[in-house]
């Protein structure tokens, strides 16, 4: 199975900060990576697919980059609605696997 | 709009089985794979498997082979996930999630989740 490792596991930031989350795959997954946002008690919401494509309706302050084994999710200017947990997911191969999550907290 | 609506919360005893339903609307049910993902309390996301609603063909994560069965009823656009021989560590929220595009296994949308509690 392809292992997905996210860092950091927790991130404390303030409104307006630029935030970067990293996701590393244990082997190359080309660009077959998605990012999700999850809030407590809710289902994950897709933000980014194919590493850098923004899902419809997602604010442009979210962006994704990377290919192969190294990927990043960047929030250019953190907003109050962005405090949540973020997961990466590879879909290059089965089983589909997720990173362990990054919780973005208020500083 | 595209929507997945899951059945309600369940409480089961160890050793029992649970069957969760996921009713799809707003799109052609047989045109997209349906996946199941679970999340234990305070933990991350774990993929369980998928079903092709057109053919009924399934692929399961090795961890759940022999305990999970995914089925569908195309007449009512509903997918099902049954997990047997439940243990306490099966306590989790179970989500159905539609493949966003055929052959591209990222997920959009997701159902609202079904909490399954396994307790004696």
XYZ file of N, CA and C in Angstrom:
681
model
N 0.835 -1.196 0.000
C 0.000 0.000 0.000
C 0.878 1.257 0.000
N 0.391 2.309 -0.628
C 1.107 3.578 -0.637
C 0.810 4.332 0.656
N 1.877 4.698 1.371
C 1.717 5.426 2.632
C 1.764 6.924 2.356
N 0.847 7.653 2.957
C 0.787 9.106 2.814
C 1.096 9.741 4.167
N 2.099 10.593 4.203
C 2.535 11.218 5.451
C 2.348 12.727 5.362
N 1.531 13.250 6.254
C 1.280 14.688 6.292
C 2.084 15.340 7.390
N 2.488 16.586 7.156
C 3.124 17.377 8.204
C 2.782 18.848 8.023
N 2.660 19.586 9.158
C 2.657 19.038 10.512
C 1.328 18.366 10.826
N 1.225 17.736 11.977
C -0.055 17.137 12.367
C -0.977 18.207 12.952
N -0.392 19.223 13.551
C -1.148 20.369 14.069
C -0.412 21.641 13.700
N -1.169 22.665 13.411
C -0.592 23.938 12.979
C -1.394 25.052 13.639
N -0.728 25.945 14.341
C -1.395 27.094 14.959
C -1.099 28.332 14.127
N -2.142 29.020 13.716
C -1.966 30.180 12.845
C -3.022 31.235 13.138
N -2.781 32.421 12.642
C -3.697 33.543 12.835
C -4.396 33.891 11.529
N -5.530 34.543 11.657
C -6.235 35.024 10.472
C -5.299 35.921 9.662
N -5.256 35.668 8.362
C -4.388 36.423 7.477
C -3.050 35.763 7.184
N -2.687 34.750 7.974
C -1.417 34.050 7.759
C -1.449 33.236 6.473
N -0.259 33.031 5.908
C -0.086 32.078 4.808
C 0.265 30.736 5.441
N -0.457 29.708 5.040
C -0.313 28.390 5.656
C 0.047 27.369 4.586
N 1.002 26.513 4.909
C 1.402 25.450 3.982
C 1.402 24.107 4.697
N 0.761 23.139 4.091
C 0.697 21.760 4.600
C 1.378 20.865 3.572
N 2.176 19.932 4.061
C 2.923 19.039 3.175
C 2.389 17.611 3.257
N 2.405 16.940 2.133
C 1.990 15.539 2.047
C 3.041 14.799 1.222
N 3.564 13.713 1.793
C 4.572 12.914 1.091
C 4.051 11.497 0.864
N 4.264 10.997 -0.346
C 3.864 9.634 -0.686
C 5.072 8.710 -0.617
N 4.823 7.458 -0.240
C 5.922 6.494 -0.094
C 6.467 6.022 -1.442
N 5.740 6.295 -2.513
C 6.227 6.052 -3.869
C 5.530 7.043 -4.794
N 6.011 7.148 -6.008
C 5.452 8.137 -6.916
C 3.986 7.873 -7.213
N 3.211 8.953 -7.130
C 1.783 8.870 -7.461
C 1.439 9.833 -8.605
N 2.462 10.236 -9.354
C 2.255 11.215 -10.422
C 1.546 12.433 -9.838
N 0.404 12.812 -10.388
C -0.354 13.951 -9.842
C -1.696 13.517 -9.285
N -1.815 12.237 -8.979
C -3.110 11.691 -8.542
C -3.300 11.901 -7.041
N -3.480 13.169 -6.688
C -3.627 13.536 -5.283
C -4.768 14.524 -5.114
N -5.558 14.299 -4.069
C -6.639 15.214 -3.717
C -6.434 15.724 -2.294
N -7.002 16.887 -2.032
C -7.012 17.486 -0.687
C -8.453 17.723 -0.263
N -8.726 17.449 1.012
C -10.054 17.637 1.593
C -9.941 18.477 2.857
N -11.026 19.197 3.133
C -11.186 19.917 4.397
C -12.303 19.252 5.176
N -12.081 19.035 6.459
C -13.129 18.455 7.297
C -13.307 19.270 8.566
N -14.545 19.588 8.863
C -14.896 20.263 10.105
C -15.576 19.271 11.027
N -15.549 19.518 12.344
C -16.092 18.559 13.301
C -17.542 18.182 12.996
N -17.811 16.887 12.971
C -19.158 16.385 12.756
C -19.638 16.436 11.321
N -18.747 16.804 10.413
C -19.122 16.924 8.993
C -18.292 15.983 8.122
N -18.821 15.713 6.939
C -18.076 14.910 5.981
C -16.945 15.741 5.365
N -15.902 15.073 4.905
C -14.848 15.811 4.191
C -15.401 16.509 2.959
N -14.788 17.663 2.671
C -15.179 18.460 1.501
C -13.970 18.562 0.569
N -14.125 18.205 -0.684
C -12.970 18.280 -1.591
C -12.577 19.721 -1.898
N -11.267 19.962 -1.920
C -10.730 21.277 -2.238
C -9.962 21.267 -3.558
N -9.097 20.277 -3.688
C -8.138 20.187 -4.793
C -8.138 18.747 -5.307
N -8.041 18.572 -6.623
C -7.851 17.252 -7.202
C -6.747 17.329 -8.242
N -6.233 16.197 -8.625
C -5.098 16.113 -9.551
C -3.988 17.082 -9.146
N -3.728 17.119 -7.875
C -2.639 17.863 -7.229
C -2.813 19.379 -7.210
N -3.361 19.946 -8.285
C -3.381 21.410 -8.369
C -4.671 21.988 -8.943
N -5.638 21.143 -9.251
C -6.894 21.640 -9.826
C -7.870 22.006 -8.716
N -8.374 23.218 -8.768
C -9.280 23.708 -7.730
C -10.696 23.225 -8.006
N -11.285 22.590 -7.015
C -12.670 22.134 -7.139
C -13.584 23.357 -7.289
N -14.646 23.179 -8.060
C -15.595 24.259 -8.295
C -16.157 24.792 -6.982
N -16.186 26.112 -6.863
C -16.755 26.735 -5.676
C -15.785 26.939 -4.528
N -14.585 26.406 -4.647
C -13.583 26.548 -3.578
C -12.856 27.886 -3.762
N -12.693 28.654 -2.681
C -12.046 29.967 -2.811
C -10.628 29.874 -3.378
N -10.247 30.895 -4.109
C -8.948 30.891 -4.794
C -7.770 31.042 -3.836
N -8.030 31.292 -2.559
C -6.915 31.346 -1.602
C -6.320 29.946 -1.348
N -7.041 28.921 -1.759
C -6.525 27.555 -1.669
C -5.797 27.201 -2.969
N -4.634 26.605 -2.828
C -3.918 26.128 -4.008
C -3.121 24.875 -3.654
N -2.892 24.051 -4.655
C -2.119 22.833 -4.472
C -1.006 22.753 -5.488
N 0.089 22.087 -5.099
C 1.200 21.922 -6.020
C 1.906 20.611 -5.721
N 2.797 20.249 -6.631
C 3.607 19.050 -6.444
C 3.306 17.967 -7.446
N 4.197 16.988 -7.482
C 4.012 15.794 -8.297
C 5.018 14.754 -7.816
N 4.778 13.516 -8.190
C 5.677 12.447 -7.765
C 5.396 12.031 -6.335
N 6.230 12.492 -5.405
C 6.059 12.101 -4.006
C 5.871 13.268 -3.043
N 6.021 14.507 -3.502
C 5.946 15.667 -2.617
C 4.856 16.628 -3.071
N 3.969 16.958 -2.145
C 2.827 17.799 -2.466
C 2.606 18.818 -1.357
N 2.033 19.964 -1.738
C 1.696 20.968 -0.739
C 0.310 21.539 -1.003
N -0.357 21.856 0.096
C -1.594 22.633 0.072
C -1.264 23.966 0.729
N -1.579 25.058 0.047
C -1.320 26.387 0.570
C -2.611 27.169 0.682
N -2.778 27.830 1.828
C -3.861 28.792 2.013
C -3.175 30.152 2.072
N -3.465 31.004 1.119
C -2.675 32.228 0.959
C -2.930 33.242 2.080
N -4.158 33.302 2.558
C -4.511 34.220 3.634
C -5.617 33.561 4.448
N -5.241 33.009 5.590
C -6.151 32.179 6.387
C -7.367 32.988 6.846
N -8.543 32.425 6.626
C -9.793 33.047 7.035
C -10.422 32.267 8.194
N -11.325 32.906 8.963
C -11.931 32.208 10.111
C -12.587 30.885 9.739
N -13.160 30.798 8.535
C -13.829 29.570 8.106
C -12.852 28.445 7.779
N -11.551 28.752 7.738
C -10.574 27.745 7.318
C -10.027 26.904 8.465
N -10.397 27.233 9.696
C -9.916 26.434 10.822
C -10.644 25.091 10.797
N -9.874 24.029 10.522
C -10.423 22.713 10.234
C -9.267 21.725 10.155
N -9.598 20.485 9.826
C -8.582 19.466 9.591
C -8.516 19.181 8.092
N -7.297 19.037 7.593
C -7.071 18.837 6.163
C -6.415 17.482 5.927
N -6.911 16.771 4.912
C -6.399 15.444 4.561
C -5.974 15.413 3.096
N -4.860 14.750 2.837
C -4.518 14.431 1.458
C -4.929 12.986 1.178
N -5.114 12.661 -0.083
C -5.529 11.320 -0.500
C -4.891 10.999 -1.847
N -4.255 9.827 -1.929
C -3.718 9.419 -3.226
C -4.709 8.501 -3.916
N -4.818 8.658 -5.219
C -5.684 7.765 -5.988
C -4.953 7.251 -7.232
N -3.640 7.118 -7.071
C -2.840 6.519 -8.143
C -3.032 5.013 -8.198
N -3.270 4.415 -7.038
C -3.340 2.967 -6.979
C -4.267 2.562 -5.845
N -4.778 1.322 -5.957
C -5.605 0.793 -4.881
C -4.733 -0.029 -3.931
N -5.023 0.004 -2.603
C -6.111 0.772 -2.018
C -5.826 2.266 -1.991
N -6.864 3.043 -2.235
C -6.791 4.477 -2.005
C -6.361 4.695 -0.550
N -5.445 5.648 -0.317
C -4.992 5.908 1.047
C -4.973 7.403 1.335
N -5.156 7.706 2.622
C -5.214 9.085 3.097
C -4.032 9.391 4.000
N -3.657 10.667 4.042
C -2.721 11.110 5.054
C -3.405 11.144 6.410
N -2.599 11.330 7.456
C -3.120 11.293 8.812
C -3.855 12.553 9.243
N -3.785 13.602 8.424
C -4.517 14.823 8.729
C -3.639 15.904 9.338
N -4.008 17.150 9.071
C -3.371 18.314 9.675
C -4.465 19.203 10.235
N -4.424 19.420 11.540
C -5.418 20.261 12.182
C -4.888 21.689 12.224
N -5.644 22.616 11.643
C -5.270 24.028 11.649
C -6.059 24.711 12.761
N -5.329 25.175 13.764
C -5.952 25.769 14.947
C -5.717 27.272 14.986
N -6.535 27.937 15.790
C -6.385 29.378 15.974
C -5.235 29.643 16.949
N -4.331 30.519 16.546
C -3.191 30.849 17.392
C -3.610 31.830 18.484
N -29.644 18.772 -7.177
C -28.205 18.710 -7.016
C -27.809 17.285 -6.629
N -26.541 16.980 -6.871
C -26.036 15.655 -6.540
C -26.000 15.496 -5.027
N -26.587 14.417 -4.529
C -26.699 14.242 -3.085
C -26.653 12.773 -2.724
N -26.012 12.497 -1.597
C -26.004 11.152 -1.023
C -26.569 11.255 0.389
N -27.602 10.473 0.673
C -28.234 10.496 1.995
C -28.142 9.109 2.615
N -27.512 9.046 3.772
C -27.264 7.771 4.436
C -28.309 7.481 5.510
N -28.374 6.220 5.892
C -29.272 5.794 6.953
C -28.756 6.263 8.314
N -29.607 6.092 9.314
C -29.313 6.650 10.626
C -28.358 5.831 11.472
N -28.020 6.418 12.612
C -27.050 5.811 13.517
C -27.514 4.436 14.001
N -26.537 3.587 14.282
C -26.799 2.214 14.712
C -25.976 1.910 15.966
N -26.556 1.100 16.843
C -25.826 0.557 17.984
C -25.912 -0.963 17.876
N -24.767 -1.605 17.882
C -24.704 -3.058 17.704
C -23.838 -3.699 18.783
N -24.103 -4.964 19.033
C -23.287 -5.724 19.979
C -22.139 -6.395 19.224
N -21.044 -6.635 19.925
C -19.928 -7.357 19.287
C -20.399 -8.671 18.693
N -19.914 -8.949 17.480
C -20.291 -10.176 16.790
C -21.464 -10.021 15.849
N -22.209 -8.944 15.997
C -23.366 -8.700 15.129
C -22.914 -8.120 13.788
N -23.898 -7.871 12.917
C -23.654 -7.243 11.620
C -24.416 -5.932 11.551
N -23.942 -5.043 10.672
C -24.642 -3.785 10.433
C -24.698 -3.554 8.930
N -25.807 -2.982 8.481
C -25.964 -2.663 7.062
C -26.343 -1.194 6.950
N -25.514 -0.430 6.276
C -25.712 1.009 6.100
C -26.127 1.267 4.659
N -27.110 2.133 4.484
C -27.563 2.458 3.135
C -27.152 3.872 2.733
N -27.111 4.091 1.429
C -26.676 5.369 0.863
C -27.518 5.620 -0.386
N -28.468 6.546 -0.269
C -29.368 6.810 -1.391
C -28.854 7.993 -2.199
N -28.691 7.755 -3.482
C -28.149 8.775 -4.379
C -29.267 9.481 -5.135
N -29.069 10.750 -5.416
C -30.017 11.505 -6.225
C -29.282 12.597 -6.988
N -29.906 13.052 -8.077
C -29.345 14.157 -8.834
C -28.374 13.769 -9.932
N -28.156 12.462 -10.134
C -27.251 12.027 -11.199
C -27.603 10.577 -11.566
N -26.957 10.076 -12.607
C -27.172 8.693 -13.025
C -26.415 7.748 -12.093
N -27.160 7.018 -11.272
C -26.567 6.180 -10.225
C -25.580 5.169 -10.790
N -25.888 4.626 -11.956
C -25.042 3.565 -12.508
C -23.809 4.105 -13.233
N -23.663 5.424 -13.273
C -22.566 6.020 -14.025
C -21.296 6.278 -13.240
N -21.301 6.047 -11.931
C -20.158 6.385 -11.086
C -19.959 5.313 -10.020
N -18.714 4.915 -9.802
C -18.415 4.043 -8.676
C -18.836 4.714 -7.364
N -19.256 3.880 -6.419
C -19.522 4.345 -5.059
C -18.511 3.695 -4.119
N -17.918 4.511 -3.262
C -16.916 4.053 -2.312
C -17.444 4.188 -0.895
N -16.820 3.425 0.011
C -17.109 3.540 1.444
C -15.814 3.826 2.184
N -15.881 4.813 3.072
C -14.737 5.270 3.866
C -15.202 5.369 5.307
N -14.367 4.963 6.239
C -14.773 5.085 7.642
C -13.774 5.934 8.428
N -14.254 6.428 9.565
C -13.438 7.297 10.414
C -13.755 6.987 11.868
N -12.807 6.362 12.555
C -12.964 6.080 13.976
C -12.907 7.397 14.746
N -13.456 7.425 15.950
C -13.500 8.678 16.726
C -12.116 9.297 16.895
N -11.988 10.557 16.488
C -10.732 11.278 16.630
C -9.615 10.818 15.715
N -9.929 9.943 14.762
C -8.907 9.374 13.890
C -9.060 9.849 12.442
N -8.218 9.319 11.577
C -8.230 9.703 10.173
C -9.208 8.874 9.347
N -9.055 8.994 8.031
C -9.968 8.369 7.081
C -9.383 7.064 6.555
N -10.241 6.059 6.439
C -9.807 4.726 6.024
C -10.736 4.214 4.928
N -10.169 3.912 3.763
C -10.941 3.410 2.635
C -11.271 1.939 2.844
N -12.546 1.593 2.601
C -12.994 0.217 2.812
C -13.182 -0.555 1.510
N -13.624 0.150 0.472
C -13.862 -0.540 -0.778
C -14.781 0.257 -1.684
N -15.119 -0.349 -2.823
C -15.967 0.343 -3.777
C -16.847 -0.654 -4.509
N -17.930 -0.136 -5.092
C -18.819 -0.953 -5.903
C -19.111 -0.224 -7.204
N -19.149 -0.980 -8.273
C -19.597 -0.480 -9.562
C -21.107 -0.667 -9.597
N -21.875 0.410 -9.502
C -23.332 0.246 -9.440
C -23.929 -0.338 -10.722
N -23.198 -0.241 -11.809
C -23.710 -0.776 -13.076
C -23.639 -2.300 -13.088
N -22.460 -2.834 -12.776
C -22.259 -4.284 -12.849
C -22.436 -4.991 -11.509
N -22.309 -4.234 -10.425
C -22.304 -4.843 -9.098
C -20.928 -5.330 -8.677
N -19.943 -5.175 -9.527
C -18.592 -5.602 -9.190
C -18.016 -4.810 -8.028
N -17.225 -5.478 -7.202
C -16.689 -4.835 -5.997
C -15.175 -5.011 -5.889
N -14.552 -4.093 -5.167
C -13.155 -4.197 -4.745
C -13.115 -3.800 -3.285
N -12.519 -4.657 -2.458
C -12.470 -4.393 -1.026
C -11.030 -4.217 -0.568
N -10.821 -3.361 0.432
C -9.518 -3.288 1.077
C -9.227 -4.624 1.745
N -7.987 -5.029 1.683
C -7.617 -6.340 2.218
C -8.024 -6.497 3.682
N -7.933 -5.395 4.428
C -8.251 -5.428 5.855
C -9.679 -5.902 6.114
N -10.579 -5.637 5.178
C -11.993 -5.925 5.395
C -12.481 -7.139 4.603
N -11.610 -7.735 3.811
C -11.992 -8.905 3.025
C -12.564 -9.992 3.938
N -13.705 -10.526 3.532
C -14.340 -11.577 4.319
C -15.328 -11.052 5.347
N -15.269 -9.759 5.647
C -16.206 -9.173 6.626
C -17.130 -8.143 6.018
N -16.764 -7.583 4.869
C -17.561 -6.517 4.273
C -18.218 -7.009 2.986
N -19.443 -6.544 2.774
C -20.155 -6.835 1.535
C -20.816 -5.550 1.058
N -20.514 -5.161 -0.166
C -21.126 -3.966 -0.759
C -22.063 -4.405 -1.873
N -23.265 -3.882 -1.819
C -24.288 -4.223 -2.801
C -24.986 -2.945 -3.251
N -25.881 -3.103 -4.210
C -26.651 -1.936 -4.650
C -27.999 -2.397 -5.165
N -28.947 -1.464 -5.162
C -30.272 -1.682 -5.751
C -30.480 -0.538 -6.734
N -30.315 -0.823 -8.017
C -30.386 0.250 -9.017
C -31.802 0.813 -9.146
N -32.816 0.023 -8.764
C -34.200 0.500 -8.916
C -34.505 1.663 -7.981
N -33.739 1.754 -6.894
C -33.954 2.860 -5.951
C -32.668 3.665 -5.724
N -31.701 3.493 -6.630
C -30.451 4.287 -6.598
C -29.805 4.283 -5.215
N -29.673 3.109 -4.662
C -29.155 2.987 -3.298
C -28.028 1.963 -3.233
N -26.960 2.358 -2.559
C -25.845 1.461 -2.286
C -25.869 1.061 -0.822
N -25.342 -0.135 -0.562
C -25.333 -0.665 0.796
C -23.936 -1.156 1.149
N -23.618 -1.029 2.439
C -22.384 -1.594 2.971
C -22.742 -2.376 4.219
N -22.434 -3.668 4.190
C -22.694 -4.519 5.346
C -21.367 -4.985 5.917
N -21.199 -4.807 7.223
C -19.991 -5.241 7.921
C -20.408 -6.251 8.983
N -19.772 -7.408 8.954
C -20.157 -8.486 9.868
C -19.100 -8.688 10.945
N -19.448 -9.550 11.895
C -18.540 -9.902 13.007
C -17.943 -8.641 13.615
N -18.833 -7.738 13.999
C -18.406 -6.440 14.502
C -17.599 -6.561 15.792
N -16.601 -5.689 15.917
C -15.761 -5.578 17.103
C -15.849 -4.144 17.619
N -15.371 -3.936 18.813
C -15.438 -2.584 19.384
C -14.651 -1.585 18.539
N -13.574 -2.028 17.906
C -12.787 -1.088 17.099
C -13.404 -0.813 15.729
N -14.581 -1.351 15.482
C -15.348 -0.974 14.285
C -16.228 0.244 14.560
N -16.255 0.697 15.806
C -16.985 1.917 16.132
C -16.394 3.071 15.327
N -17.230 3.691 14.507
C -16.744 4.710 13.573
C -17.927 5.372 12.877
N -17.625 6.464 12.217
C -18.568 7.043 11.264
C -18.240 6.459 9.894
N -19.254 5.926 9.244
C -19.102 5.313 7.934
C -19.700 6.259 6.882
N -18.877 6.580 5.877
C -19.310 7.463 4.809
C -19.396 6.713 3.479
N -20.420 7.007 2.695
C -20.369 6.672 1.287
C -19.868 7.918 0.554
N -19.194 7.693 -0.549
C -18.633 8.811 -1.308
C -18.597 8.414 -2.777
N -19.101 9.275 -3.626
C -19.121 8.970 -5.046
C -17.802 9.358 -5.698
N -17.347 8.502 -6.584
C -16.182 8.861 -7.370
C -16.550 10.088 -8.207
N -15.646 11.095 -8.199
C -15.974 12.364 -8.851
C -16.108 12.208 -10.360
N -15.244 11.393 -10.929
C -15.291 11.118 -12.360
C -14.971 9.647 -12.555
N -15.539 9.051 -13.570
C -15.292 7.623 -13.830
C -13.792 7.387 -13.991
N -13.268 6.503 -13.188
C -11.855 6.154 -13.284
C -10.923 7.097 -12.554
N -11.474 8.067 -11.853
C -10.648 9.020 -11.117
C -11.130 9.035 -9.676
N -10.417 8.283 -8.840
C -10.975 7.974 -7.521
C -10.713 9.021 -6.450
N -11.085 10.233 -6.739
C -11.250 11.200 -5.656
C -12.759 11.369 -5.492
N -13.171 11.892 -4.343
C -14.553 11.705 -3.957
C -15.336 12.997 -3.823
N -16.429 13.053 -4.521
C -17.318 14.201 -4.476
C -18.638 13.837 -5.131
N -19.761 13.858 -4.376
C -19.869 14.282 -2.988
C -19.688 13.122 -2.005
N -19.859 13.438 -0.740
C -19.865 12.462 0.337
C -21.251 12.447 0.972
N -21.637 11.306 1.511
C -22.819 11.272 2.341
C -22.550 11.968 3.669
N -23.599 12.111 4.460
C -23.468 12.843 5.730
C -22.806 12.008 6.826
N -22.662 10.707 6.573
C -22.041 9.826 7.560
C -23.070 9.113 8.419
N -22.726 7.896 8.805
C -23.561 7.085 9.698
C -22.683 6.595 10.842
N -23.030 6.967 12.059
C -22.282 6.518 13.222
C -22.722 5.099 13.597
N -21.752 4.203 13.617
C -21.996 2.839 14.081
C -21.223 2.659 15.372
N -21.949 2.346 16.434
C -21.337 2.127 17.742
C -21.442 0.646 18.075
N -20.304 0.043 18.393
C -20.273 -1.369 18.757
C -19.945 -1.449 20.244
N -20.904 -1.934 21.010
C -20.726 -1.963 22.458
C -21.594 -3.066 23.050
N -21.046 -3.730 24.054
C -21.809 -4.767 24.737
C -22.720 -4.152 25.804
